[in-house]
Amino acid sequence: MSPKTPALLLILDGWGHAPPGASNAITQAPAARFQALWDEWPHCLLSASGEEVGLPLGLMGNSEVGHTNIGAGRVVYQEITRIDKDIREGGFQRNGAIRGAIEHARRTGGALHLMGLLGNGGVHASDRHYLALLELAASMGLPGERVFFQAILDGRDTPPDSSAGFVQELDACLRAPQRGRIATISGRYYAMDRDRRWDRTRKFWDAIVHGVGERAGDPMQAVRNSFARGLTDEFVLPTIIGDPAAGRVRDGDAVFAFNFRADRMRAISQAFLFPEFAEFERGRVPQVHYATMTQYRADFPCPVAYPPRALKALFGELAAARGLTQFRCAETEKYAHVTFFFNGGREEPYAGEERVLVPSPRVATYDLQPEMCAAGVTDEVLRRLERGAHDVYVVNFANADMVGHTGIQPAAEKAVRTVDDCVGRIVAEALRRGGCAVITADHGNAEMMVDPVTGGPHTAHTTNPVPFVLAGARFRGARLRAMGILADVAPTLMEGMGIPQPVEMDGRSLLRR
């Protein structure tokens, strides 16, 4: 294939593969254009979860993991796996950034605040990690009355009403023996916003720093009060537990943010770390020792327990080295995924890499606007295709994932139809210009809208495989392996483009030779 013809990689976020059924929003929508592409062109399925994407066995994939594996062309072992291994082997307990936070609180007589997501979802944080932090703080002699949890509830990567069990488990662990207490509880809607909705972040800040917010006598009362108002885990208003003065973040304290996934901890971290901060009025900012489990952003001036490991010979790097220009496009919710994560944690664009962010709609939840900004993404891509602007296009459509997370199936079906139309238009234009297109996904979601166990809404990702379609005149009649992994996407596209596969990429082309 000539490098002058466009090569497209379309990533349909949250578009898993499952048998047709009443709760499968993709087949119920229906996705007629996608189905036509599936029927016409070589296709197969890809594993997008567990060990085949560098996660623990059986753990569902996510957007960060998926885009990293796709862009790297190899299985990239994720931070959860790295940290779990370190806990087992003792490296976690010797980690300088972790011990430094605990030692700071010991030395100053201040408190240690553990801040992050509760539960076993394994997408942003892990219960194994925060329980190990508690063990270490106790073993280092930090009194339990100076250990506070600023707890964030999930409800997206776990069932929407599952927090009670996680809160009870943590509360029991803190009480016997006395290792600390839960100071605040907040839904991730407020504490982990990544879309610059600073009014949400401010509510979390005000609760943990100023003791301003909802009140509850104990952690379970906070959960019950929220459920009584019809607010599930994700949307629990920042709530102060017990005495509002007791668990606030103060001068001399240490704050350790234990989420291992970066994107949704950047907003609150900026409020703590940047002296010049104009996103909202912070009031008096406590002078604290702030540390993070992983690097949330390269310019954050704080200790990091697990710094990023450099990845070399990635798809974007190899394309740039051959003088190919690239276009990366997504709306706000997934922009970091087609840029930072796809490039293996690199912030800077490669030479010849154009990036366009299409702002996501300003709605409370995306079931209110299932179309999101897919049309805007499509327009940006089509404009560049029509003028032959780039050689390579990496594009994300967020709808199936973001609307799938709401658990509202009619909205998810509308989201699927929107993406289906956009993909059909883009692929048709690429093929008209002699190009090729890979259509795939990073993980499943919208293909399971009802929890098969509870019968209630299913809002989390799935462990289902994802589709892979290879469209282009050169590939008509080609045979693919029946099953692959996300790491195989880049080698397949590179083979079609005539780019040699480097030894660092251990993914295998899906094309049968």
Coordinates of C-alpha atoms in Angstrom, one line a residue:
M1 CA 0.0 0.0 0.0
S2 CA 1.4 3.4 -0.9
P3 CA 2.2 5.6 2.0
K4 CA 0.4 8.4 0.2
T5 CA -3.0 6.6 0.7
P6 CA -4.7 7.0 4.1
A7 CA -4.4 4.3 6.7
L8 CA -7.1 4.6 9.4
L9 CA -7.3 3.1 12.9
L10 CA -10.8 3.6 14.3
I11 CA -11.2 2.7 17.9
L12 CA -14.8 2.3 19.0
D13 CA -14.5 2.7 22.7
G14 CA -16.6 0.2 24.7
W15 CA -17.7 -1.8 21.7
G16 CA -17.4 -5.4 22.7
H17 CA -18.5 -8.6 20.9
A18 CA -21.3 -10.8 22.4
P19 CA -24.1 -12.9 21.0
P20 CA -27.3 -10.9 20.1
G21 CA -29.6 -10.5 23.0
A22 CA -32.1 -8.2 24.6
S23 CA -29.4 -6.4 26.7
N24 CA -26.8 -6.1 23.9
A25 CA -27.1 -2.5 22.9
I26 CA -24.9 -3.0 19.9
T27 CA -27.0 -5.7 18.2
Q28 CA -30.2 -4.1 19.4
A29 CA -29.4 -0.7 18.0
P30 CA -28.8 -2.1 15.4
A31 CA -25.3 -1.2 14.0
A32 CA -26.2 -1.8 10.4
R33 CA -23.1 -0.1 8.8
F34 CA -20.7 -1.9 11.1
Q35 CA -22.4 -5.2 10.4
A36 CA -22.0 -4.6 6.6
L37 CA -18.3 -3.9 7.1
W38 CA -18.0 -7.1 9.2
D39 CA -19.7 -9.1 6.5
E40 CA -17.8 -7.7 3.6
W41 CA -14.2 -7.5 4.9
P42 CA -11.8 -9.9 6.7
H43 CA -12.5 -9.9 10.4
C44 CA -11.8 -11.6 13.7
L45 CA -12.0 -11.1 17.4
L46 CA -9.4 -9.8 19.9
S47 CA -9.0 -10.5 23.6
A48 CA -9.0 -7.1 25.4
S49 CA -8.8 -8.1 29.1
G50 CA -6.8 -10.0 31.6
E51 CA -3.3 -11.3 31.1
E52 CA -3.4 -10.7 27.4
V53 CA -3.3 -6.9 27.9
G54 CA -1.0 -7.0 30.9
L55 CA -3.7 -7.1 33.7
P56 CA -4.4 -9.8 36.3
L57 CA -6.2 -12.9 35.1
G58 CA -9.9 -12.2 34.6
L59 CA -9.8 -8.5 35.0
M60 CA -11.7 -6.4 32.5
G61 CA -9.8 -4.1 30.2
N62 CA -10.1 -0.3 30.1
S63 CA -9.4 2.5 27.8
E64 CA -5.9 3.4 29.1
V65 CA -4.8 -0.2 28.9
G66 CA -6.4 -0.8 25.6
H67 CA -4.9 2.2 23.8
T68 CA -1.5 1.5 25.4
N69 CA -1.4 -2.1 24.1
I70 CA -2.7 -1.1 20.6
G71 CA -0.2 1.7 20.2
A72 CA 2.8 -0.4 21.6
G73 CA 2.1 -3.5 19.5
R74 CA 3.0 -5.6 22.5
V75 CA 1.5 -6.7 25.8
V76 CA 2.3 -3.8 28.2
Y77 CA 2.2 -5.0 31.8
Q78 CA 0.1 -2.5 33.6
E79 CA 0.7 -0.7 36.9
I80 CA -1.7 -2.8 38.8
T81 CA 0.3 -5.9 37.9
R82 CA 3.6 -4.2 38.7
I83 CA 2.4 -3.0 42.1
D84 CA 0.7 -6.3 43.0
K85 CA 4.1 -8.1 42.3
D86 CA 5.9 -5.5 44.4
I87 CA 3.6 -6.1 47.3
R88 CA 4.1 -9.9 47.1
E89 CA 7.9 -9.5 46.9
G90 CA 8.4 -6.7 49.4
G91 CA 9.4 -3.9 47.1
F92 CA 6.2 -1.9 47.9
Q93 CA 7.1 -1.9 51.6
R94 CA 10.6 -0.5 50.8
N95 CA 9.3 2.1 48.3
G96 CA 10.9 5.5 49.0
A97 CA 7.9 7.6 47.9
I98 CA 5.5 5.6 50.0
R99 CA 7.7 5.4 53.1
G100 CA 8.5 9.1 52.6
A101 CA 4.8 10.1 52.9
I102 CA 4.3 8.0 56.1
E103 CA 7.6 9.2 57.6
H104 CA 6.7 12.9 56.9
A105 CA 3.5 12.4 59.0
R106 CA 5.4 10.7 61.7
R107 CA 8.1 13.5 61.8
T108 CA 5.7 16.5 61.8
G109 CA 3.1 15.0 64.1
G110 CA 0.6 15.5 61.2
A111 CA -1.8 13.1 59.6
L112 CA -1.5 10.7 56.7
H113 CA -4.4 11.0 54.3
L114 CA -4.9 8.1 51.9
M115 CA -7.0 9.4 49.0
G116 CA -8.4 7.2 46.2
L117 CA -11.1 4.9 44.8
L118 CA -12.5 2.1 47.0
G119 CA -13.4 -1.3 45.6
N120 CA -12.1 -4.1 43.5
G121 CA -12.8 -2.7 40.0
G122 CA -9.1 -2.7 39.2
V123 CA -9.4 0.0 36.6
H124 CA -8.2 3.1 38.6
A125 CA -7.2 1.6 42.0
S126 CA -7.1 -1.7 43.9
D127 CA -8.2 -2.7 47.4
R128 CA -5.0 -4.7 47.6
H129 CA -3.0 -1.5 47.4
Y130 CA -4.7 0.6 50.0
L131 CA -4.9 -2.3 52.4
A132 CA -1.1 -2.7 51.9
L133 CA -0.7 1.0 52.6
L134 CA -2.5 0.7 55.9
E135 CA -0.4 -2.3 56.9
L136 CA 2.8 -0.3 56.2
A137 CA 1.7 2.8 58.1
A138 CA 0.9 0.6 61.1
S139 CA 4.2 -1.2 60.8
M140 CA 6.1 2.1 60.7
G141 CA 4.5 3.2 63.9
L142 CA 2.1 5.8 62.7
P143 CA -0.8 6.0 65.2
G144 CA -4.2 5.1 63.8
E145 CA -5.7 8.4 65.1
R146 CA -3.5 10.1 62.5
V147 CA -4.5 8.1 59.5
F148 CA -7.5 9.2 57.5
F149 CA -9.2 7.9 54.4
Q150 CA -10.5 10.4 51.9
A151 CA -12.6 7.7 50.2
I152 CA -14.0 7.9 46.7
L153 CA -16.8 5.6 45.6
D154 CA -16.9 4.0 42.1
G155 CA -20.2 2.7 40.6
R156 CA -18.9 2.7 37.0
D157 CA -16.3 0.0 37.0
T158 CA -18.2 -1.7 39.8
P159 CA -22.0 -2.2 40.1
P160 CA -23.7 1.2 40.7
D161 CA -24.8 0.3 44.3
S162 CA -21.9 -1.9 45.4
S163 CA -20.1 0.6 47.6
A164 CA -21.7 -0.5 50.9
G165 CA -19.7 -3.8 51.0
F166 CA -16.4 -2.0 50.2
V167 CA -17.1 0.7 52.8
Q168 CA -18.0 -1.9 55.4
E169 CA -14.9 -3.9 54.6
L170 CA -12.6 -0.9 54.9
D171 CA -14.3 0.5 58.0
A172 CA -13.9 -2.9 59.8
C173 CA -10.2 -3.1 58.7
L174 CA -9.6 0.4 60.2
R175 CA -11.4 -0.3 63.4
A176 CA -9.8 -3.6 64.4
P177 CA -7.1 -2.9 65.4
Q178 CA -7.4 0.9 65.3
R179 CA -5.5 1.9 62.1
G180 CA -7.4 5.0 61.1
R181 CA -10.8 6.1 60.0
I182 CA -12.8 7.2 57.0
A183 CA -12.9 11.0 57.1
T184 CA -14.9 11.7 53.9
I185 CA -16.8 9.8 51.3
S186 CA -17.3 11.2 47.8
G187 CA -18.6 9.8 44.5
R188 CA -16.1 9.7 41.7
Y189 CA -18.4 12.1 39.7
Y190 CA -17.0 14.9 41.9
A191 CA -13.6 13.6 43.1
M192 CA -12.3 12.2 39.8
D193 CA -13.6 14.5 37.1
R194 CA -11.3 14.7 34.1
D195 CA -13.3 17.0 31.8
R196 CA -12.4 20.4 33.5
R197 CA -15.7 20.6 35.3
W198 CA -14.1 22.4 38.2
D199 CA -17.3 22.9 40.1
R200 CA -17.3 19.2 40.8
T201 CA -13.6 19.1 41.9
R202 CA -14.2 22.1 44.2
K203 CA -16.9 20.2 46.1
F204 CA -14.4 17.4 46.8
W205 CA -11.7 19.9 47.7
D206 CA -14.0 21.8 50.1
A207 CA -14.9 18.6 51.9
I208 CA -11.4 17.2 52.4
V209 CA -9.7 20.6 53.1
H210 CA -12.3 22.8 54.6
G211 CA -14.8 20.3 56.1
V212 CA -17.6 21.8 54.0
G213 CA -20.2 19.5 52.5
E214 CA -22.8 16.9 53.4
R215 CA -22.6 15.4 56.9
A216 CA -23.0 11.9 58.2
G217 CA -22.4 10.3 61.6
D218 CA -20.6 7.2 60.1
P219 CA -19.6 5.9 56.7
M220 CA -22.6 3.6 56.2
Q221 CA -25.0 6.4 57.1
A222 CA -23.4 8.5 54.3
V223 CA -24.1 5.7 51.8
R224 CA -27.6 5.1 53.1
N225 CA -28.4 8.8 52.9
S226 CA -27.3 9.0 49.4
F227 CA -29.2 5.9 48.2
A228 CA -32.3 7.3 49.9
R229 CA -32.0 10.4 47.7
G230 CA -31.7 8.2 44.6
L231 CA -27.9 8.8 44.2
T232 CA -25.9 5.7 43.5
D233 CA -22.2 5.3 44.3
E234 CA -20.7 7.5 41.5
F235 CA -22.9 10.4 42.4
V236 CA -22.6 10.5 46.2
L237 CA -22.1 14.1 47.3
P238 CA -18.8 14.8 49.1
T239 CA -19.7 13.9 52.7
I240 CA -17.8 14.6 55.9
I241 CA -17.9 11.7 58.4
G242 CA -18.2 12.7 62.1
D243 CA -16.5 15.8 63.4
P244 CA -15.8 18.0 60.3
A245 CA -12.6 19.4 62.0
A246 CA -11.1 16.0 62.8
G247 CA -10.2 14.6 59.3
R248 CA -9.4 17.7 57.3
V249 CA -6.1 18.0 55.4
R250 CA -4.0 20.5 57.3
D251 CA -0.5 22.1 57.3
G252 CA 2.2 19.5 57.9
D253 CA 0.0 16.5 56.8
A254 CA 0.9 14.0 54.1
V255 CA -1.5 13.1 51.3
F256 CA -0.9 9.9 49.3
A257 CA -3.0 9.5 46.2
F258 CA -3.2 5.8 45.7
N259 CA -5.0 5.5 42.3
F260 CA -2.6 4.0 39.8
R261 CA -4.4 5.3 36.8
A262 CA -3.5 8.9 36.1
D263 CA -6.2 10.7 34.1
R264 CA -8.9 11.1 36.8
M265 CA -6.6 12.2 39.6
R266 CA -5.0 15.1 37.8
A267 CA -7.7 17.7 38.7
I268 CA -7.5 17.3 42.5
S269 CA -3.7 16.9 42.3
Q270 CA -3.4 20.3 40.6
A271 CA -5.3 21.9 43.4
F272 CA -2.8 20.6 45.9
L273 CA 0.4 21.1 43.9
F274 CA 0.2 24.3 41.9
P275 CA 0.7 27.6 43.8
E276 CA -0.7 29.5 40.7
F277 CA -4.1 27.8 40.4
A278 CA -7.1 29.8 39.0
E279 CA -9.7 27.0 38.3
F280 CA -11.6 27.7 41.4
E281 CA -11.2 29.6 44.7
R282 CA -9.4 27.2 47.0
G283 CA -9.4 29.3 50.2
R284 CA -6.4 28.7 52.4
V285 CA -4.3 26.0 50.8
P286 CA -2.7 23.6 53.4
Q287 CA 1.1 23.1 53.0
V288 CA 1.4 19.3 52.7
H289 CA 3.7 16.5 51.5
Y290 CA 1.8 15.3 48.5
A291 CA 2.8 12.0 46.8
T292 CA 1.2 9.8 44.2
M293 CA 1.2 6.1 43.3
T294 CA 2.1 6.7 39.7
Q295 CA 3.0 9.7 37.6
Y296 CA -0.2 11.6 37.0
R297 CA 1.5 14.3 34.9
A298 CA 5.1 14.9 34.0
D299 CA 5.1 18.4 35.4
F300 CA 3.6 17.5 38.8
P301 CA 6.2 18.4 41.4
C302 CA 5.8 15.5 43.8
P303 CA 7.3 12.1 44.7
V304 CA 6.0 9.2 42.6
A305 CA 6.1 5.6 43.9
Y306 CA 6.0 4.0 40.5
P307 CA 7.4 6.2 37.8
P308 CA 6.6 5.4 34.1
R309 CA 8.8 3.0 32.3
A310 CA 10.0 4.1 28.8
L311 CA 8.5 2.3 25.8
K312 CA 10.4 2.4 22.6
A313 CA 9.5 1.5 19.0
L314 CA 5.8 2.3 19.2
F315 CA 3.5 2.6 16.2
G316 CA 3.4 6.4 16.2
E317 CA 7.2 6.6 16.6
L318 CA 7.8 4.2 13.7
A319 CA 5.3 6.1 11.5
A320 CA 7.0 9.4 12.3
A321 CA 10.5 7.9 11.6
R322 CA 9.4 7.1 8.1
G323 CA 8.2 10.6 7.5
L324 CA 4.5 9.7 7.6
T325 CA 2.2 12.4 9.0
Q326 CA -0.4 11.4 11.6
F327 CA -3.8 12.8 12.7
R328 CA -5.1 12.0 16.2
C329 CA -8.6 12.9 17.0
A330 CA -11.1 12.3 19.8
E331 CA -13.5 14.2 22.0
T332 CA -12.4 15.4 25.5
E333 CA -13.3 12.1 27.3
K334 CA -10.9 10.1 25.2
Y335 CA -8.4 12.6 23.9
A336 CA -5.6 11.5 26.3
H337 CA -6.1 7.9 25.0
V338 CA -5.4 8.6 21.3
T339 CA -2.4 10.8 22.3
F340 CA -0.7 10.2 25.7
F341 CA -1.7 6.5 26.2
F342 CA -1.4 5.5 22.5
N343 CA 2.1 7.0 22.5
G344 CA 3.1 4.9 25.6
G345 CA 2.9 7.8 28.1
R346 CA 4.6 10.4 25.9
E347 CA 3.1 13.9 26.3
E348 CA 4.7 15.5 23.2
P349 CA 3.4 14.8 19.7
Y350 CA 5.8 13.1 17.2
A351 CA 7.0 15.0 14.2
G352 CA 4.2 15.4 11.8
E353 CA 1.5 14.4 14.3
E354 CA -1.5 16.7 14.4
R355 CA -3.9 16.5 17.3
V356 CA -7.5 17.8 17.5
L357 CA -9.6 17.7 20.6
V358 CA -13.4 18.0 20.1
P359 CA -15.0 19.3 23.3
S360 CA -17.4 16.8 24.9
P361 CA -20.9 18.1 25.6
R362 CA -21.4 19.8 28.9
V363 CA -24.1 17.5 30.3
A364 CA -24.4 15.9 33.7
T365 CA -24.5 12.4 32.2
Y366 CA -24.1 11.2 28.6
D367 CA -27.5 9.5 28.4
L368 CA -28.8 13.0 28.1
Q369 CA -26.9 13.4 24.9
P370 CA -25.9 10.0 23.6
E371 CA -24.6 11.4 20.3
M372 CA -21.9 13.2 22.4
C373 CA -19.6 15.0 19.8
A374 CA -19.1 12.1 17.4
A375 CA -20.3 14.3 14.5
G376 CA -17.6 16.8 15.3
V377 CA -14.9 14.1 15.4
T378 CA -16.2 12.8 12.1
D379 CA -16.2 16.2 10.4
E380 CA -12.6 16.8 11.5
V381 CA -11.5 13.4 10.0
L382 CA -13.5 13.9 6.8
R383 CA -12.1 17.4 6.2
R384 CA -8.5 16.0 6.3
L385 CA -9.3 12.9 4.2
E386 CA -10.9 15.1 1.5
R387 CA -7.7 17.2 1.2
G388 CA -5.3 14.3 1.6
A389 CA -3.8 15.9 4.7
H390 CA -2.3 12.9 6.4
D391 CA -1.0 9.4 6.0
V392 CA -2.2 7.8 9.2
Y393 CA -5.4 8.5 11.2
V394 CA -6.0 7.4 14.8
V395 CA -9.5 8.2 15.9
N396 CA -11.6 7.3 19.0
F397 CA -15.4 7.3 19.3
A398 CA -16.3 7.5 23.0
N399 CA -20.0 7.0 22.8
A400 CA -20.5 3.2 23.4
D401 CA -18.3 3.4 26.5
M402 CA -19.4 6.7 28.0
V403 CA -23.1 6.1 27.5
G404 CA -22.7 2.4 28.4
H405 CA -21.5 3.5 31.8
T406 CA -24.8 5.1 32.5
G407 CA -26.6 1.7 32.4
I408 CA -29.5 3.2 30.3
Q409 CA -29.9 1.0 27.3
P410 CA -32.1 3.1 25.0
A411 CA -29.4 5.8 25.3
A412 CA -26.7 3.3 24.7
E413 CA -28.5 2.1 21.6
K414 CA -28.7 5.6 20.3
A415 CA -25.0 6.1 21.0
V416 CA -24.2 2.9 19.0
R417 CA -26.3 4.1 16.0
T418 CA -24.4 7.4 16.1
V419 CA -21.0 5.8 16.0
D420 CA -22.2 3.3 13.4
D421 CA -23.2 6.2 11.0
C422 CA -19.9 8.0 11.6
V423 CA -17.8 5.0 11.0
G424 CA -19.6 4.2 7.9
R425 CA -19.0 7.6 6.4
I426 CA -15.3 7.7 7.3
V427 CA -14.5 4.2 6.0
A428 CA -16.4 4.9 2.8
E429 CA -14.3 8.1 2.2
A430 CA -11.0 6.3 3.1
L431 CA -11.8 3.4 0.7
R432 CA -12.8 5.9 -2.1
R433 CA -9.3 7.3 -1.8
G434 CA -7.6 4.0 -2.1
G435 CA -6.9 3.7 1.6
C436 CA -7.5 1.1 4.3
A437 CA -9.2 1.1 7.6
V438 CA -8.9 -1.0 10.8
I439 CA -12.0 -0.9 12.9
T440 CA -11.6 -2.3 16.4
A441 CA -12.2 -1.5 20.1
D442 CA -10.2 -1.2 23.3
H443 CA -12.6 -3.1 25.6
G444 CA -16.3 -4.1 25.9
N445 CA -19.1 -2.3 27.6
A446 CA -22.3 -1.5 25.6
E447 CA -22.8 -5.1 24.6
M448 CA -23.9 -5.9 28.2
M449 CA -26.4 -3.4 29.6
V450 CA -28.0 -5.7 32.1
D451 CA -26.1 -7.4 34.9
P452 CA -26.7 -11.1 34.4
V453 CA -26.5 -11.8 38.1
T454 CA -28.6 -9.0 39.7
G455 CA -30.8 -8.2 36.7
G456 CA -30.1 -4.5 37.3
P457 CA -28.2 -2.0 35.1
H458 CA -24.7 -3.1 34.1
T459 CA -22.4 0.0 34.1
A460 CA -18.9 -1.5 34.0
H461 CA -16.6 -2.7 31.3
T462 CA -16.7 -6.4 30.3
T463 CA -14.2 -9.2 29.6
N464 CA -15.8 -9.9 26.2
P465 CA -13.5 -9.9 23.2
V466 CA -13.7 -7.0 20.7
P467 CA -14.1 -6.9 17.0
F468 CA -11.4 -6.4 14.4
V469 CA -12.2 -5.5 10.8
L470 CA -9.6 -4.9 8.1
A471 CA -11.1 -3.0 5.2
G472 CA -9.3 -2.1 2.0
A473 CA -9.0 -3.3 -1.6
R474 CA -5.7 -4.9 -0.9
F475 CA -7.2 -7.0 1.8
R476 CA -10.2 -8.3 0.0
G477 CA -10.2 -12.1 0.4
A478 CA -7.4 -12.0 3.0
R479 CA -7.5 -14.6 5.8
L480 CA -7.0 -13.6 9.4
R481 CA -6.4 -15.7 12.5
A482 CA -9.6 -16.4 14.3
M483 CA -8.5 -14.8 17.5
G484 CA -5.8 -12.3 18.5
I485 CA -5.0 -9.7 21.1
L486 CA -4.9 -5.9 21.1
A487 CA -1.1 -6.1 20.7
D488 CA -1.6 -7.6 17.2
V489 CA -3.4 -4.5 15.8
A490 CA -0.3 -2.4 15.2
P491 CA 1.7 -5.2 13.5
T492 CA -1.2 -5.9 11.2
L493 CA -1.6 -2.3 10.2
M494 CA 2.1 -2.0 9.7
E495 CA 2.3 -5.0 7.5
G496 CA -0.4 -3.4 5.3
M497 CA 1.5 -0.2 5.2
G498 CA 4.9 -1.9 4.4
I499 CA 6.5 -0.8 7.7
P500 CA 8.9 -3.5 9.1
Q501 CA 8.0 -4.7 12.6
P502 CA 10.7 -4.0 15.1
V503 CA 11.9 -6.7 17.6
E504 CA 10.4 -4.7 20.5
M505 CA 6.9 -5.4 19.2
D506 CA 6.0 -8.9 20.1
G507 CA 2.5 -8.7 18.8
R508 CA 1.8 -10.8 15.6
S509 CA 0.2 -9.7 12.4
L510 CA -3.3 -11.1 12.2
L511 CA -2.9 -11.7 8.5
R512 CA -2.3 -15.4 7.6
R513 CA 0.7 -15.8 5.3

